[in-house]
Amino acid sequence: MKIAVFGTGSVGQTLAIRLSGLSHSVTIGTRNVENALAREGKDAYGTPTVAEFVKNNPSITLKTYADAANGTDLIVLATKGDGAEAALAAAGNIDGKIVLDITNPLDFSKGFPPTLFLTNDTSLGEVLQAAFPNTHIVKSLNTMFNGLMVNPRSLGEDSTVFVGGNDAAAKARVIGILKEFGWKDSEILDLGDITTARGTEGMLPIWLRIFGATKNGFFNFKVATGK
Amino acid sequence: MKIAVFGTGSVGQTLAIRLSGLSHSVTIGTRNVENALAREGKDAYGTPTVAEFVKNNPSITLKTYADAANGTDLIVLATKGDGAEAALAAAGNIDGKIVLDITNPLDFSKGFPPTLFLTNDTSLGEVLQAAFPNTHIVKSLNTMFNGLMVNPRSLGEDSTVFVGGNDAAAKARVIGILKEFGWKDSEILDLGDITTARGTEGMLPIWLRIFGATKNGFFNFKVATGK
């Protein structure tokens, strides 16, 4: 499949590398290619710079959002939450495309842990769906560390990945990608429509508190039912 | 231990019965005893009326909040979220007491699923701690169905119960109660101070969405780490 990954941070890089390794044709999209390549310094997680990433992954091409999206039917949205809508707006005509939305509405302006800039009676997933009504927004994977998103078996026990979106066919396509990553059917929980993003985006505060208490981000939530 | 359970709904009844069965001396507190006994009809969960509850559980006495709290050092706060502060205010002098706060700030005024009337940069646990600064608020058990709170082994697999509060000794007392209920050490996660209630109260939206999708409230979250 031809897939565009939007976002050059750790989540975008992880998704792009894994999808490329699964033999998908992957482009990575950014606002301005020259600026992205010129960006220096690693982030707090030691993520390679964009220039290093491009050099290390010759099969993944870096393009503008619009050029990356062109000809694809799946966009993996892995930008910062406050850049998500602008990234899709810059992508040109995305009617009919599927957007696997991994973003979270995190507001770091008041320190750590961040709060949410949208929550409770709305969600970023819904805001994006409303802004792009002919695009199929599917919220998933936003409740865990990016290494686990693409390699769930690395955890060593079963856990849960949530899926939410209005279009059943789009969700089925995303679930297909999840299975390629290694998610079992029994681990994939379809919550319903895109309003369920209120639930999954709302897990970020507890995720951050667990991370704060345990100093370990290598965990995932499991919906334990005893079965 | 002498324990007062505040709240006569399904959560309060479940906690009171279980604590009484563990040989604690339990009173159940309500705003107005006569009004509570006169209340007719079961709720949506088929919870017994207060009169039936009192009749069926002769070892548990029904008293006003103040009379129930008198002489106890632990209050289990199991009222509705919007009645929690008023219940503690009606309890008289509760300085030095431990409050095991199971409440959630659920707002049902806009239909189902409810939203939260406090969230994100505050929590009900914090509001209560600020209103009663000499009382030790310990937030716990608020992230699951009440049957699992008091009988975690009934799930048939390990899951997680969170604890948050400012006073280490108070948390240790609450953890002692959790262990009496059957929680294993490995299932109990101390998140830190009372601000961590933002995380646990913030799990209600995803809890409600999972319940909505699966029609099954008999589940709990597990923090899966592969260990």
mmCIF file of N, CA and C in Angstrom, chain B residues 7-51:
data_model
loop_
_atom_site.group_PDB
_atom_site.id
_atom_site.type_symbol
_atom_site.label_atom_id
_atom_site.label_comp_id
_atom_site.label_asym_id
_atom_site.label_seq_id
_atom_site.Cartn_x
_atom_site.Cartn_y
_atom_site.Cartn_z
ATOM 1 N N GLY B 7 -22.924 7.045 51.633
ATOM 2 C CA GLY B 7 -23.573 6.756 50.363
ATOM 3 C C GLY B 7 -24.344 5.459 50.443
ATOM 4 N N THR B 8 -25.608 5.513 50.077
ATOM 5 C CA THR B 8 -26.482 4.342 50.203
ATOM 6 C C THR B 8 -26.792 3.687 48.855
ATOM 7 N N GLY B 9 -26.110 4.117 47.792
ATOM 8 C CA GLY B 9 -26.323 3.519 46.470
ATOM 9 C C GLY B 9 -25.598 2.200 46.340
ATOM 10 N N SER B 10 -25.485 1.713 45.112
ATOM 11 C CA SER B 10 -24.908 0.388 44.907
ATOM 12 C C SER B 10 -23.456 0.312 45.386
ATOM 13 N N VAL B 11 -22.678 1.379 45.168
ATOM 14 C CA VAL B 11 -21.277 1.343 45.599
ATOM 15 C C VAL B 11 -21.189 1.307 47.123
ATOM 16 N N GLY B 12 -21.943 2.185 47.780
ATOM 17 C CA GLY B 12 -21.925 2.212 49.240
ATOM 18 C C GLY B 12 -22.390 0.894 49.837
ATOM 19 N N GLN B 13 -23.460 0.346 49.306
ATOM 20 C CA GLN B 13 -23.975 -0.931 49.825
ATOM 21 C C GLN B 13 -22.940 -2.046 49.662
ATOM 22 N N THR B 14 -22.318 -2.099 48.481
ATOM 23 C CA THR B 14 -21.328 -3.154 48.214
ATOM 24 C C THR B 14 -20.147 -3.042 49.174
ATOM 25 N N LEU B 15 -19.655 -1.818 49.352
ATOM 26 C CA LEU B 15 -18.512 -1.616 50.250
ATOM 27 C C LEU B 15 -18.885 -1.955 51.688
ATOM 28 N N ALA B 16 -20.058 -1.503 52.115
ATOM 29 C CA ALA B 16 -20.476 -1.727 53.501
ATOM 30 C C ALA B 16 -20.606 -3.217 53.802
ATOM 31 N N ILE B 17 -21.244 -3.942 52.882
ATOM 32 C CA ILE B 17 -21.443 -5.383 53.106
ATOM 33 C C ILE B 17 -20.093 -6.117 53.160
ATOM 34 N N ARG B 18 -19.221 -5.761 52.231
ATOM 35 C CA ARG B 18 -17.923 -6.460 52.188
ATOM 36 C C ARG B 18 -17.099 -6.147 53.436
ATOM 37 N N LEU B 19 -17.070 -4.891 53.847
ATOM 38 C CA LEU B 19 -16.280 -4.506 55.024
ATOM 39 C C LEU B 19 -16.859 -5.147 56.281
ATOM 40 N N SER B 20 -18.169 -5.191 56.355
ATOM 41 C CA SER B 20 -18.818 -5.833 57.501
ATOM 42 C C SER B 20 -18.490 -7.326 57.526
ATOM 43 N N GLY B 21 -18.481 -7.944 56.345
ATOM 44 C CA GLY B 21 -18.138 -9.359 56.242
ATOM 45 C C GLY B 21 -16.699 -9.641 56.658
ATOM 46 N N LEU B 22 -15.862 -8.618 56.560
ATOM 47 C CA LEU B 22 -14.460 -8.752 56.993
ATOM 48 C C LEU B 22 -14.315 -8.409 58.479
ATOM 49 N N SER B 23 -15.472 -8.339 59.164
ATOM 50 C CA SER B 23 -15.509 -8.129 60.623
ATOM 51 C C SER B 23 -15.175 -6.707 61.066
ATOM 52 N N HIS B 24 -15.246 -5.759 60.155
ATOM 53 C CA HIS B 24 -15.160 -4.361 60.580
ATOM 54 C C HIS B 24 -16.517 -3.933 61.135
ATOM 55 N N SER B 25 -16.481 -2.925 61.987
ATOM 56 C CA SER B 25 -17.712 -2.351 62.525
ATOM 57 C C SER B 25 -18.144 -1.224 61.596
ATOM 58 N N VAL B 26 -19.218 -1.461 60.849
ATOM 59 C CA VAL B 26 -19.574 -0.566 59.741
ATOM 60 C C VAL B 26 -20.887 0.156 59.998
ATOM 61 N N THR B 27 -20.852 1.456 59.862
ATOM 62 C CA THR B 27 -22.094 2.235 59.791
ATOM 63 C C THR B 27 -22.180 2.817 58.385
ATOM 64 N N ILE B 28 -23.411 3.011 57.921
ATOM 65 C CA ILE B 28 -23.585 3.610 56.598
ATOM 66 C C ILE B 28 -24.223 4.978 56.813
ATOM 67 N N GLY B 29 -23.626 5.998 56.220
ATOM 68 C CA GLY B 29 -24.064 7.368 56.464
ATOM 69 C C GLY B 29 -24.885 7.917 55.319
ATOM 70 N N THR B 30 -25.870 8.705 55.657
ATOM 71 C CA THR B 30 -26.722 9.343 54.658
ATOM 72 C C THR B 30 -27.113 10.724 55.177
ATOM 73 N N ARG B 31 -27.649 11.542 54.293
ATOM 74 C CA ARG B 31 -27.968 12.921 54.681
ATOM 75 C C ARG B 31 -29.083 12.936 55.716
ATOM 76 N N ASN B 32 -30.142 12.197 55.428
ATOM 77 C CA ASN B 32 -31.326 12.202 56.288
ATOM 78 C C ASN B 32 -31.855 10.774 56.366
ATOM 79 N N VAL B 33 -31.769 10.172 57.532
ATOM 80 C CA VAL B 33 -32.084 8.748 57.692
ATOM 81 C C VAL B 33 -33.531 8.450 57.314
ATOM 82 N N GLU B 34 -34.448 9.274 57.802
ATOM 83 C CA GLU B 34 -35.872 9.022 57.496
ATOM 84 C C GLU B 34 -36.143 9.084 56.005
ATOM 85 N N ASN B 35 -35.580 10.113 55.362
ATOM 86 C CA ASN B 35 -35.785 10.227 53.910
ATOM 87 C C ASN B 35 -35.203 9.042 53.163
ATOM 88 N N ALA B 36 -34.014 8.601 53.615
ATOM 89 C CA ALA B 36 -33.364 7.469 52.935
ATOM 90 C C ALA B 36 -34.220 6.215 53.058
ATOM 91 N N LEU B 37 -34.749 5.979 54.267
ATOM 92 C CA LEU B 37 -35.565 4.776 54.487
ATOM 93 C C LEU B 37 -36.880 4.837 53.717
ATOM 94 N N ALA B 38 -37.358 6.049 53.451
ATOM 95 C CA ALA B 38 -38.645 6.200 52.767
ATOM 96 C C ALA B 38 -38.513 6.100 51.247
ATOM 97 N N ARG B 39 -37.265 6.130 50.763
ATOM 98 C CA ARG B 39 -37.055 6.138 49.308
ATOM 99 C C ARG B 39 -37.521 4.818 48.705
ATOM 100 N N GLU B 40 -38.316 4.901 47.656
ATOM 101 C CA GLU B 40 -38.866 3.687 47.046
ATOM 102 C C GLU B 40 -38.280 3.442 45.664
ATOM 103 N N GLY B 41 -38.389 2.217 45.216
ATOM 104 C CA GLY B 41 -37.967 1.884 43.850
ATOM 105 C C GLY B 41 -36.487 1.577 43.773
ATOM 106 N N LYS B 42 -36.183 0.646 42.916
ATOM 107 C CA LYS B 42 -34.781 0.272 42.706
ATOM 108 C C LYS B 42 -34.181 1.155 41.608
ATOM 109 N N ASP B 43 -32.862 1.286 41.625
ATOM 110 C CA ASP B 43 -32.209 2.044 40.557
ATOM 111 C C ASP B 43 -32.040 1.144 39.331
ATOM 112 N N ALA B 44 -31.354 1.673 38.327
ATOM 113 C CA ALA B 44 -31.216 0.944 37.055
ATOM 114 C C ALA B 44 -30.448 -0.362 37.216
ATOM 115 N N TYR B 45 -29.697 -0.497 38.294
ATOM 116 C CA TYR B 45 -28.908 -1.708 38.505
ATOM 117 C C TYR B 45 -29.629 -2.716 39.403
ATOM 118 N N GLY B 46 -30.845 -2.385 39.816
ATOM 119 C CA GLY B 46 -31.577 -3.280 40.695
ATOM 120 C C GLY B 46 -31.069 -3.270 42.130
ATOM 121 N N THR B 47 -30.368 -2.204 42.501
ATOM 122 C CA THR B 47 -29.861 -2.093 43.871
ATOM 123 C C THR B 47 -31.033 -2.076 44.855
ATOM 124 N N PRO B 48 -30.942 -2.840 45.944
ATOM 125 C CA PRO B 48 -32.023 -2.802 46.937
ATOM 126 C C PRO B 48 -32.271 -1.380 47.456
ATOM 127 N N THR B 49 -33.503 -1.105 47.838
ATOM 128 C CA THR B 49 -33.781 0.179 48.490
ATOM 129 C C THR B 49 -33.027 0.217 49.821
ATOM 130 N N VAL B 50 -32.911 1.413 50.381
ATOM 131 C CA VAL B 50 -32.195 1.549 51.654
ATOM 132 C C VAL B 50 -32.914 0.741 52.738
ATOM 133 N N ALA B 51 -34.240 0.789 52.734
ATOM 134 C CA ALA B 51 -35.005 0.036 53.741
ATOM 135 C C ALA B 51 -34.722 -1.463 53.627
#
